[in-house]
Coordinates of N, CA and C in Angstrom, one line a residue:
M279 N 27.8 55.1 -4.9 CA 26.5 54.6 -5.4 C 26.3 53.1 -5.4
K280 N 27.4 52.4 -6.0 CA 27.4 51.0 -6.0 C 27.4 50.4 -4.6
K281 N 28.1 51.0 -3.7 CA 28.2 50.6 -2.3 C 26.8 50.7 -1.7
M282 N 26.1 51.7 -2.0 CA 24.7 51.9 -1.4 C 23.8 50.9 -1.9
I283 N 23.9 50.6 -3.3 CA 23.1 49.5 -3.9 C 23.3 48.2 -3.2
R284 N 24.6 47.9 -3.0 CA 24.9 46.6 -2.3 C 24.4 46.5 -0.9
L285 N 24.4 47.6 -0.2 CA 23.9 47.7 1.2 C 22.4 47.5 1.2
L286 N 21.7 48.1 0.2 CA 20.3 48.0 0.1 C 19.9 46.5 -0.2
A287 N 20.7 45.9 -1.1 CA 20.4 44.5 -1.5 C 20.6 43.6 -0.3
L288 N 21.7 43.8 0.5 CA 21.9 43.0 1.7 C 20.8 43.2 2.7
S289 N 20.4 44.5 2.8 CA 19.3 44.8 3.8 C 18.0 44.0 3.4
T290 N 17.8 44.0 2.1 CA 16.6 43.3 1.6 C 16.6 41.8 1.9
V291 N 17.8 41.2 1.6 CA 18.0 39.8 1.9 C 17.8 39.5 3.4
L292 N 18.4 40.3 4.2 CA 18.3 40.1 5.7 C 16.8 40.2 6.1
T293 N 16.1 41.2 5.5 CA 14.7 41.4 5.9 C 13.9 40.2 5.5
C294 N 14.2 39.6 4.3 CA 13.5 38.4 3.8 C 13.7 37.2 4.8
L295 N 15.0 37.1 5.1 CA 15.4 36.0 6.0 C 14.7 36.1 7.4
L296 N 14.7 37.3 7.9 CA 14.1 37.5 9.2 C 12.6 37.3 9.1
G297 N 12.0 37.7 8.0 CA 10.6 37.5 7.8 C 10.2 36.1 7.7
A298 N 11.1 35.3 7.0 CA 10.9 33.9 6.9 C 10.9 33.2 8.2
A299 N 12.0 33.6 9.1 CA 12.1 33.0 10.4 C 10.9 33.3 11.3
A300 N 10.4 34.6 11.1 CA 9.3 35.0 12.0 C 8.0 34.3 11.7
T301 N 7.9 33.8 10.4 CA 6.7 33.2 10.0 C 6.8 31.6 10.2
G302 N 7.9 31.1 10.7 CA 8.0 29.7 10.9 C 7.0 29.2 12.0
P303 N 6.8 27.9 12.1 CA 5.9 27.4 13.1 C 6.3 27.7 14.5
K304 N 5.3 28.0 15.3 CA 5.6 28.4 16.7 C 5.4 27.3 17.7
E305 N 6.4 27.2 18.6 CA 6.3 26.2 19.7 C 5.1 26.6 20.6
G306 N 4.4 25.6 21.0 CA 3.2 25.9 21.8 C 1.9 26.2 21.0
E307 N 2.1 26.3 19.7 CA 0.9 26.5 18.8 C 0.8 25.4 17.8
Q308 N 1.8 25.5 16.8 CA 1.8 24.4 15.8 C 2.5 23.1 16.2
Y309 N 3.4 23.2 17.2 CA 4.0 22.0 17.7 C 4.3 22.2 19.2
F310 N 4.6 21.1 19.8 CA 4.9 21.1 21.3 C 6.1 20.3 21.6
R311 N 6.8 20.8 22.6 CA 8.0 20.0 23.1 C 7.5 19.0 24.1
L312 N 7.9 17.8 24.0 CA 7.5 16.7 24.9 C 8.0 17.1 26.3
K313 N 7.2 16.7 27.3 CA 7.5 17.0 28.7 C 8.8 16.2 29.1
H314 N 8.8 15.0 28.6 CA 10.0 14.2 28.9 C 10.5 13.7 27.5
R315 N 11.8 14.0 27.2 CA 12.4 13.6 26.0 C 12.5 12.1 25.9
V316 N 12.2 11.5 24.7 CA 12.3 10.1 24.5 C 13.8 9.8 24.4
T317 N 14.3 9.0 25.2 CA 15.8 8.7 25.2 C 16.1 7.6 24.2
G318 N 17.4 7.6 23.8 CA 17.8 6.5 22.9 C 17.4 6.5 21.5
V319 N 16.9 7.7 21.0 CA 16.4 7.7 19.6 C 17.2 8.8 18.9
D320 N 17.3 8.7 17.6 CA 18.1 9.6 16.8 C 17.4 11.0 16.8
A321 N 18.2 12.0 16.7 CA 17.7 13.4 16.7 C 16.8 13.7 15.6
R322 N 16.8 12.9 14.5 CA 15.9 13.2 13.4 C 15.0 12.0 13.1
Q323 N 14.8 11.2 14.1 CA 13.8 10.1 14.0 C 12.4 10.7 13.8
V324 N 11.6 10.1 12.9 CA 10.3 10.6 12.6 C 9.3 9.4 13.0
V325 N 8.5 9.6 13.9 CA 7.5 8.6 14.4 C 6.1 9.1 14.0
E326 N 5.3 8.2 13.5 CA 3.9 8.6 13.3 C 3.0 7.6 14.1
V327 N 2.2 8.1 15.0 CA 1.2 7.3 15.7 C -0.1 7.5 14.9
F328 N -0.7 6.3 14.5 CA -1.9 6.4 13.6 C -2.9 5.3 14.0
W329 N -4.0 5.4 13.3 CA -5.1 4.4 13.5 C -5.7 4.1 12.2
Y330 N -5.9 2.9 11.8 CA -6.4 2.6 10.5 C -7.9 3.1 10.3
D331 N -8.6 3.2 11.4 CA -10.0 3.7 11.3 C -10.2 5.2 11.6
C332 N -9.1 5.9 11.5 CA -9.1 7.4 11.7 C -9.1 8.1 10.4
P333 N -10.1 8.9 10.1 CA -10.1 9.6 8.8 C -8.9 10.6 8.6
D334 N -8.4 11.2 9.7 CA -7.3 12.1 9.6 C -6.0 11.3 9.3
S335 N -5.9 10.1 9.9 CA -4.7 9.3 9.6 C -4.7 8.9 8.2
Y336 N -5.9 8.6 7.6 CA -6.0 8.2 6.2 C -5.6 9.4 5.3
K337 N -6.1 10.6 5.6 CA -5.7 11.8 4.8 C -4.2 12.1 4.9
F338 N -3.6 11.7 6.0 CA -2.2 12.1 6.2 C -1.2 11.0 5.6
E339 N -1.7 9.8 5.3 CA -0.9 8.7 4.9 C -0.1 9.0 3.6
K340 N -0.8 9.4 2.6 CA -0.2 9.6 1.3 C 0.8 10.7 1.3
P341 N 0.4 11.9 1.8 CA 1.4 13.0 1.9 C 2.6 12.6 2.7
L342 N 2.5 11.9 3.8 CA 3.6 11.5 4.6 C 4.5 10.6 3.8
E343 N 3.9 9.6 3.1 CA 4.7 8.7 2.3 C 5.5 9.5 1.3
A344 N 4.9 10.4 0.6 CA 5.5 11.2 -0.4 C 6.7 12.0 0.1
W345 N 6.4 12.6 1.3 CA 7.5 13.4 1.9 C 8.7 12.6 2.3
A346 N 8.4 11.4 2.9 CA 9.5 10.5 3.3 C 10.4 10.1 2.1
A347 N 9.7 9.8 1.0 CA 10.4 9.4 -0.3 C 11.2 10.5 -0.9
R348 N 10.8 11.8 -0.7 CA 11.5 12.9 -1.3 C 12.8 13.2 -0.6
Q349 N 13.0 12.8 0.6 CA 14.2 13.2 1.4 C 15.4 12.4 0.8
S350 N 16.5 13.0 1.1 CA 17.8 12.4 0.6 C 18.8 12.3 1.8
P351 N 19.0 11.1 2.3 CA 18.3 9.8 1.9 C 16.9 9.7 2.4
A352 N 16.1 8.8 1.8 CA 14.7 8.7 2.1 C 14.6 8.4 3.6
V353 N 13.5 8.9 4.2 CA 13.3 8.7 5.6 C 12.5 7.5 5.9
K354 N 12.9 6.7 6.8 CA 12.1 5.5 7.2 C 11.3 5.9 8.4
V355 N 10.0 6.2 8.2 CA 9.1 6.6 9.3 C 8.8 5.4 10.2
V356 N 8.9 5.6 11.5 CA 8.6 4.6 12.4 C 7.1 4.7 12.7
R357 N 6.4 3.6 12.5 CA 4.9 3.6 12.7 C 4.6 3.0 14.0
I358 N 3.7 3.6 14.7 CA 3.2 3.1 16.0 C 1.7 3.1 15.9
P359 N 1.0 2.0 16.0 CA -0.4 2.0 16.0 C -1.0 2.6 17.3
A360 N -1.9 3.5 17.1 CA -2.5 4.1 18.3 C -3.3 3.0 19.1
A361 N -3.0 2.9 20.3 CA -3.7 1.8 21.1 C -3.8 2.2 22.5
W362 N -5.0 2.1 23.0 CA -5.3 2.2 24.5 C -5.8 0.9 25.0
T363 N -5.5 0.5 26.2 CA -5.8 -0.8 26.7 C -7.3 -1.1 26.8
D364 N -8.1 0.0 26.9 CA -9.6 -0.2 27.0 C -10.3 0.0 25.7
Q365 N -9.5 0.0 24.6 CA -10.1 0.2 23.2 C -9.9 -1.1 22.4
P366 N -10.8 -2.0 22.4 CA -10.6 -3.3 21.7 C -10.4 -3.1 20.2
D367 N -11.1 -2.2 19.5 CA -10.9 -2.0 18.1 C -9.5 -1.5 17.8
Q368 N -9.0 -0.6 18.6 CA -7.6 -0.1 18.3 C -6.6 -1.2 18.5
L369 N -6.8 -2.0 19.5 CA -5.9 -3.2 19.8 C -6.0 -4.2 18.6
A370 N -7.2 -4.3 18.1 CA -7.3 -5.2 16.9 C -6.6 -4.7 15.7
Y371 N -6.7 -3.4 15.5 CA -6.0 -2.8 14.3 C -4.5 -2.8 14.6
A372 N -4.1 -2.7 15.8 CA -2.7 -2.8 16.1 C -2.2 -4.2 15.7
R373 N -3.0 -5.2 16.0 CA -2.6 -6.6 15.6 C -2.5 -6.7 14.1
L374 N -3.4 -6.1 13.4 CA -3.3 -6.1 11.9 C -2.0 -5.4 11.5
Y375 N -1.7 -4.3 12.0 CA -0.5 -3.6 11.6 C 0.7 -4.5 11.9
Y376 N 0.8 -5.0 13.1 CA 2.0 -5.8 13.4 C 2.1 -7.1 12.6
T377 N 0.9 -7.6 12.3 CA 0.9 -8.8 11.4 C 1.6 -8.5 10.0
L378 N 1.1 -7.3 9.4 CA 1.7 -6.9 8.2 C 3.1 -6.6 8.3
D379 N 3.5 -5.9 9.4 CA 4.9 -5.5 9.6 C 5.8 -6.7 9.7
R380 N 5.3 -7.8 10.4 CA 6.1 -9.0 10.5 C 6.3 -9.7 9.2
L381 N 5.4 -9.5 8.3 CA 5.5 -10.0 6.9 C 6.2 -9.1 6.0
G382 N 6.6 -7.9 6.5 CA 7.3 -7.0 5.6 C 6.4 -6.3 4.6
L383 N 5.1 -6.2 5.0 CA 4.0 -5.7 4.1 C 3.3 -4.4 4.6
A384 N 3.7 -4.0 5.8 CA 3.0 -2.9 6.4 C 3.0 -1.6 5.6
E385 N 4.1 -1.3 5.0 CA 4.2 0.0 4.2 C 3.5 -0.2 2.9
R386 N 3.7 -1.3 2.2 CA 3.0 -1.6 0.9 C 1.5 -1.6 1.1
E387 N 1.0 -2.2 2.2 CA -0.4 -2.4 2.3 C -1.1 -1.3 3.1
A388 N -0.4 -0.3 3.5 CA -1.0 0.8 4.3 C -2.3 1.4 3.7
L389 N -2.1 1.9 2.4 CA -3.2 2.5 1.8 C -4.4 1.5 1.4
P390 N -4.0 0.3 1.0 CA -5.1 -0.7 0.8 C -5.9 -0.9 2.1
V391 N -5.2 -1.0 3.2 CA -6.0 -1.2 4.5 C -6.9 0.0 4.8
F392 N -6.3 1.2 4.7 CA -7.1 2.4 4.9 C -8.3 2.4 4.0
H393 N -8.1 2.1 2.7 CA -9.2 2.1 1.7 C -10.3 1.1 2.2
A394 N -9.9 -0.1 2.6 CA -10.8 -1.1 3.0 C -11.6 -0.7 4.2
V395 N -10.9 -0.1 5.2 CA -11.6 0.3 6.4 C -12.4 1.5 6.3
R396 N -11.8 2.6 5.7 CA -12.5 3.9 5.6 C -13.5 4.0 4.5
D397 N -13.1 3.5 3.3 CA -14.0 3.6 2.1 C -15.0 2.5 1.9
Q398 N -14.5 1.3 2.2 CA -15.4 0.1 2.0 C -16.1 -0.3 3.3
H399 N -15.7 0.4 4.4 CA -16.3 0.1 5.7 C -16.2 -1.3 6.1
R400 N -15.1 -1.9 5.8 CA -14.8 -3.3 6.3 C -14.2 -3.3 7.7
K401 N -14.7 -4.0 8.5 CA -14.2 -4.0 9.9 C -13.2 -5.1 10.1
L402 N -11.9 -4.7 9.9 CA -10.8 -5.7 10.0 C -10.3 -5.9 11.4
T403 N -11.2 -6.2 12.3 CA -10.8 -6.4 13.7 C -10.9 -7.8 14.2
T404 N -11.2 -8.8 13.3 CA -11.2 -10.2 13.6 C -10.3 -10.9 12.7
E405 N -9.8 -12.1 13.1 CA -9.0 -12.9 12.2 C -9.7 -13.3 11.0
K406 N -11.0 -13.7 11.1 CA -11.8 -14.1 9.9 C -11.8 -13.0 8.9
N407 N -12.1 -11.7 9.3 CA -12.2 -10.6 8.4 C -10.9 -10.2 7.8
V408 N -9.8 -10.3 8.6 CA -8.5 -10.0 8.1 C -8.1 -11.0 7.0
L409 N -8.3 -12.3 7.3 CA -7.9 -13.3 6.3 C -8.7 -13.2 5.0
A410 N -10.0 -12.8 5.1 CA -10.8 -12.6 3.9 C -10.3 -11.4 3.1
W411 N -9.9 -10.3 3.8 CA -9.4 -9.2 3.1 C -8.0 -9.5 2.5
A412 N -7.2 -10.3 3.2 CA -5.9 -10.7 2.7 C -6.0 -11.5 1.4
A413 N -7.0 -12.3 1.3 CA -7.3 -13.1 0.1 C -7.6 -12.1 -1.1
T414 N -8.3 -11.1 -0.8 CA -8.7 -10.2 -1.9 C -7.5 -9.4 -2.4
Q415 N -6.4 -9.3 -1.5 CA -5.2 -8.6 -1.9 C -4.2 -9.5 -2.5
G416 N -4.5 -10.8 -2.6 CA -3.6 -11.7 -3.2 C -2.4 -12.1 -2.3
L417 N -2.7 -11.9 -1.0 CA -1.6 -12.3 0.0 C -1.7 -13.7 0.3
D418 N -0.6 -14.3 0.8 CA -0.5 -15.7 1.2 C -1.3 -15.8 2.5
V419 N -2.5 -16.3 2.5 CA -3.4 -16.3 3.6 C -2.8 -17.2 4.8
S420 N -2.2 -18.2 4.4 CA -1.6 -19.1 5.5 C -0.5 -18.3 6.3
R421 N 0.3 -17.5 5.6 CA 1.4 -16.7 6.2 C 0.8 -15.6 7.0
V422 N -0.3 -15.0 6.5 CA -1.0 -14.0 7.3 C -1.6 -14.6 8.6
R423 N -2.2 -15.7 8.5 CA -2.8 -16.4 9.6 C -1.7 -16.7 10.7
A424 N -0.6 -17.2 10.2 CA 0.5 -17.6 11.2 C 1.0 -16.4 11.9
A425 N 1.2 -15.3 11.1 CA 1.8 -14.1 11.7 C 0.7 -13.5 12.7
Y426 N -0.5 -13.5 12.3 CA -1.6 -12.9 13.1 C -1.7 -13.6 14.5
R427 N -1.4 -14.9 14.5 CA -1.5 -15.7 15.7 C -0.2 -15.8 16.5
S428 N 0.9 -15.2 15.9 CA 2.2 -15.5 16.5 C 2.4 -14.8 17.8
K429 N 3.3 -15.3 18.6 CA 3.6 -14.7 19.9 C 4.3 -13.3 19.7
Q430 N 5.1 -13.2 18.7 CA 5.8 -11.9 18.5 C 4.7 -10.8 18.2
V431 N 3.7 -11.1 17.4 CA 2.7 -10.1 17.2 C 1.8 -9.8 18.5
T432 N 1.5 -10.9 19.2 CA 0.8 -10.7 20.4 C 1.5 -9.9 21.4
D433 N 2.8 -10.1 21.5 CA 3.6 -9.3 22.4 C 3.7 -7.9 22.0
A434 N 3.8 -7.6 20.7 CA 3.8 -6.3 20.2 C 2.5 -5.5 20.5
V435 N 1.4 -6.2 20.3 CA 0.1 -5.6 20.6 C 0.0 -5.2 22.1
K436 N 0.5 -6.1 22.9 CA 0.4 -5.9 24.4 C 1.3 -4.6 24.8
A437 N 2.4 -4.5 24.0 CA 3.3 -3.4 24.3 C 2.9 -2.1 23.7
A438 N 2.0 -2.1 22.7 CA 1.6 -0.9 22.0 C 1.1 0.3 22.8
P439 N 0.2 0.1 23.8 CA -0.2 1.2 24.6 C 1.0 1.9 25.3
A440 N 1.9 1.1 25.9 CA 3.0 1.7 26.6 C 3.9 2.4 25.6
L441 N 4.1 1.9 24.4 CA 4.9 2.6 23.4 C 4.3 3.9 23.0
R442 N 3.0 4.0 22.8 CA 2.3 5.2 22.6 C 2.5 6.2 23.7
E443 N 2.4 5.7 24.9 CA 2.6 6.6 26.1 C 4.0 7.1 26.2
R444 N 5.0 6.3 25.8 CA 6.4 6.7 25.8 C 6.6 7.9 25.0
Y445 N 5.9 8.0 23.9 CA 6.0 9.2 23.0 C 4.9 10.3 23.4
Q446 N 4.2 10.1 24.5 CA 3.3 11.1 25.0 C 2.3 11.6 24.0
V447 N 1.7 10.6 23.3 CA 0.7 10.9 22.3 C -0.7 10.6 22.8
V448 N -1.6 11.6 22.6 CA -3.0 11.4 23.1 C -4.0 11.5 22.0
E449 N -3.5 11.6 20.7 CA -4.5 11.7 19.6 C -3.8 11.1 18.4
E450 N -4.6 10.8 17.3 CA -4.0 10.3 16.1 C -4.6 11.0 14.9
P451 N -3.8 11.2 13.9 CA -2.4 10.9 13.8 C -1.6 12.0 14.5
T452 N -0.4 11.6 15.1 CA 0.5 12.5 15.7 C 1.9 12.2 15.1
V453 N 2.7 13.2 14.9 CA 4.1 13.0 14.4 C 5.0 13.5 15.5
V454 N 6.0 12.7 15.9 CA 7.0 13.1 16.9 C 8.4 13.0 16.2
V455 N 9.1 14.1 16.3 CA 10.4 14.2 15.6 C 11.5 14.3 16.7
G456 N 12.5 13.4 16.5 CA 13.6 13.4 17.4 C 13.3 13.0 18.8
G457 N 12.2 12.4 19.1 CA 11.8 12.1 20.4 C 11.6 13.4 21.3
R458 N 11.4 14.5 20.6 CA 11.3 15.8 21.4 C 10.1 16.7 21.0
F459 N 9.7 16.7 19.8 CA 8.7 17.6 19.3 C 7.5 16.8 18.7
R460 N 6.3 17.2 19.0 CA 5.2 16.6 18.4 C 4.3 17.6 17.7
T461 N 3.6 17.2 16.6 CA 2.6 18.0 16.0 C 1.6 17.1 15.4
S462 N 0.4 17.6 15.0 CA -0.7 16.8 14.5 C -1.7 17.7 13.7
P463 N -2.5 17.1 12.9 CA -3.5 17.9 12.2 C -4.5 18.6 13.1
L464 N -4.7 18.0 14.3 CA -5.6 18.6 15.3 C -5.0 19.9 15.8
Q465 N -3.7 19.9 16.0 CA -3.0 21.1 16.4 C -2.9 22.2 15.3
V466 N -2.5 21.7 14.1 CA -2.2 22.6 13.0 C -3.4 23.0 12.2
G467 N -4.3 22.1 12.0 CA -5.5 22.4 11.2 C -5.8 21.6 10.0
N468 N -4.7 21.0 9.4 CA -4.9 20.2 8.2 C -3.6 19.4 8.0
A469 N -3.7 18.4 7.1 CA -2.6 17.5 6.8 C -1.4 18.3 6.1
A470 N -1.8 19.1 5.2 CA -0.7 19.8 4.4 C 0.1 20.7 5.3
D471 N -0.5 21.5 6.2 CA 0.2 22.3 7.1 C 1.0 21.5 8.2
T472 N 0.4 20.4 8.6 CA 1.1 19.5 9.5 C 2.4 19.0 8.9
L473 N 2.3 18.7 7.7 CA 3.5 18.2 7.0 C 4.6 19.3 6.9
S474 N 4.2 20.5 6.7 CA 5.1 21.7 6.6 C 5.8 21.9 8.0
V475 N 5.0 21.8 9.1 CA 5.6 21.9 10.4 C 6.5 20.8 10.7
M476 N 6.1 19.5 10.3 CA 7.0 18.4 10.6 C 8.3 18.5 9.8
D477 N 8.2 19.0 8.6 CA 9.4 19.2 7.7 C 10.4 20.2 8.4
H478 N 9.8 21.2 8.9 CA 10.6 22.2 9.7 C 11.3 21.6 10.9
L479 N 10.6 20.8 11.6 CA 11.1 20.2 12.8 C 12.2 19.2 12.4
Y480 N 12.0 18.4 11.3 CA 13.0 17.5 10.9 C 14.3 18.1 10.4
R481 N 14.2 19.3 9.8 CA 15.3 19.9 9.2 C 16.1 20.7 10.3
T482 N 15.5 21.0 11.4 CA 16.1 21.8 12.4 C 16.4 21.0 13.7
A483 N 15.9 19.8 13.8 CA 16.0 19.0 15.0 C 17.4 18.7 15.5
A484 N 18.3 18.5 14.5 CA 19.7 18.2 14.9 C 20.4 19.4 15.5
H485 N 19.9 20.6 15.3 CA 20.6 21.8 15.8 C 19.9 22.4 17.0
R486 N 18.9 21.7 17.6 CA 18.1 22.3 18.7 C 18.4 21.5 20.0

């Protein structure tokens, strides 16, 4: 009798495990394998391609930050500003991102920038507007100006479209895990479910 109970318990556990596996995200639906794997990156690298003027990027920012902080060790998400060579506004926001990144402020100022652009409808696509916004944030305006005009930032902006193409991203926000798998709210349906798919890819990437 005890043996039968143990077998039934084991059967129940296996059924639950199989059920959990069956309900996991499906390749080709919730996530896609990149046609060409990005070489030279860690198997658990997490990249986000975003745009400051994208409402879905804004919705995804806070949950993504919280997820990264919960991991042990915490995950350093690699940010890539979405940029196409024929989209001046995206290139301008890429310059803003790389300016803040050069100053070590990109992560801290991410939500304030989104708030300014999406909620306050401030167009931070010119040096004048960026410096005015920086002043409201209590940033050192002279340092922001110098970084904004720097060769390093200019070179990063020029390279941004090719970097996006390297990760085979055509929409924002998009997350690429391990240089192999990508997912996005457009594919999954919303930010919360995208985060769940991304978490699954992150936890299994090293074994795939």
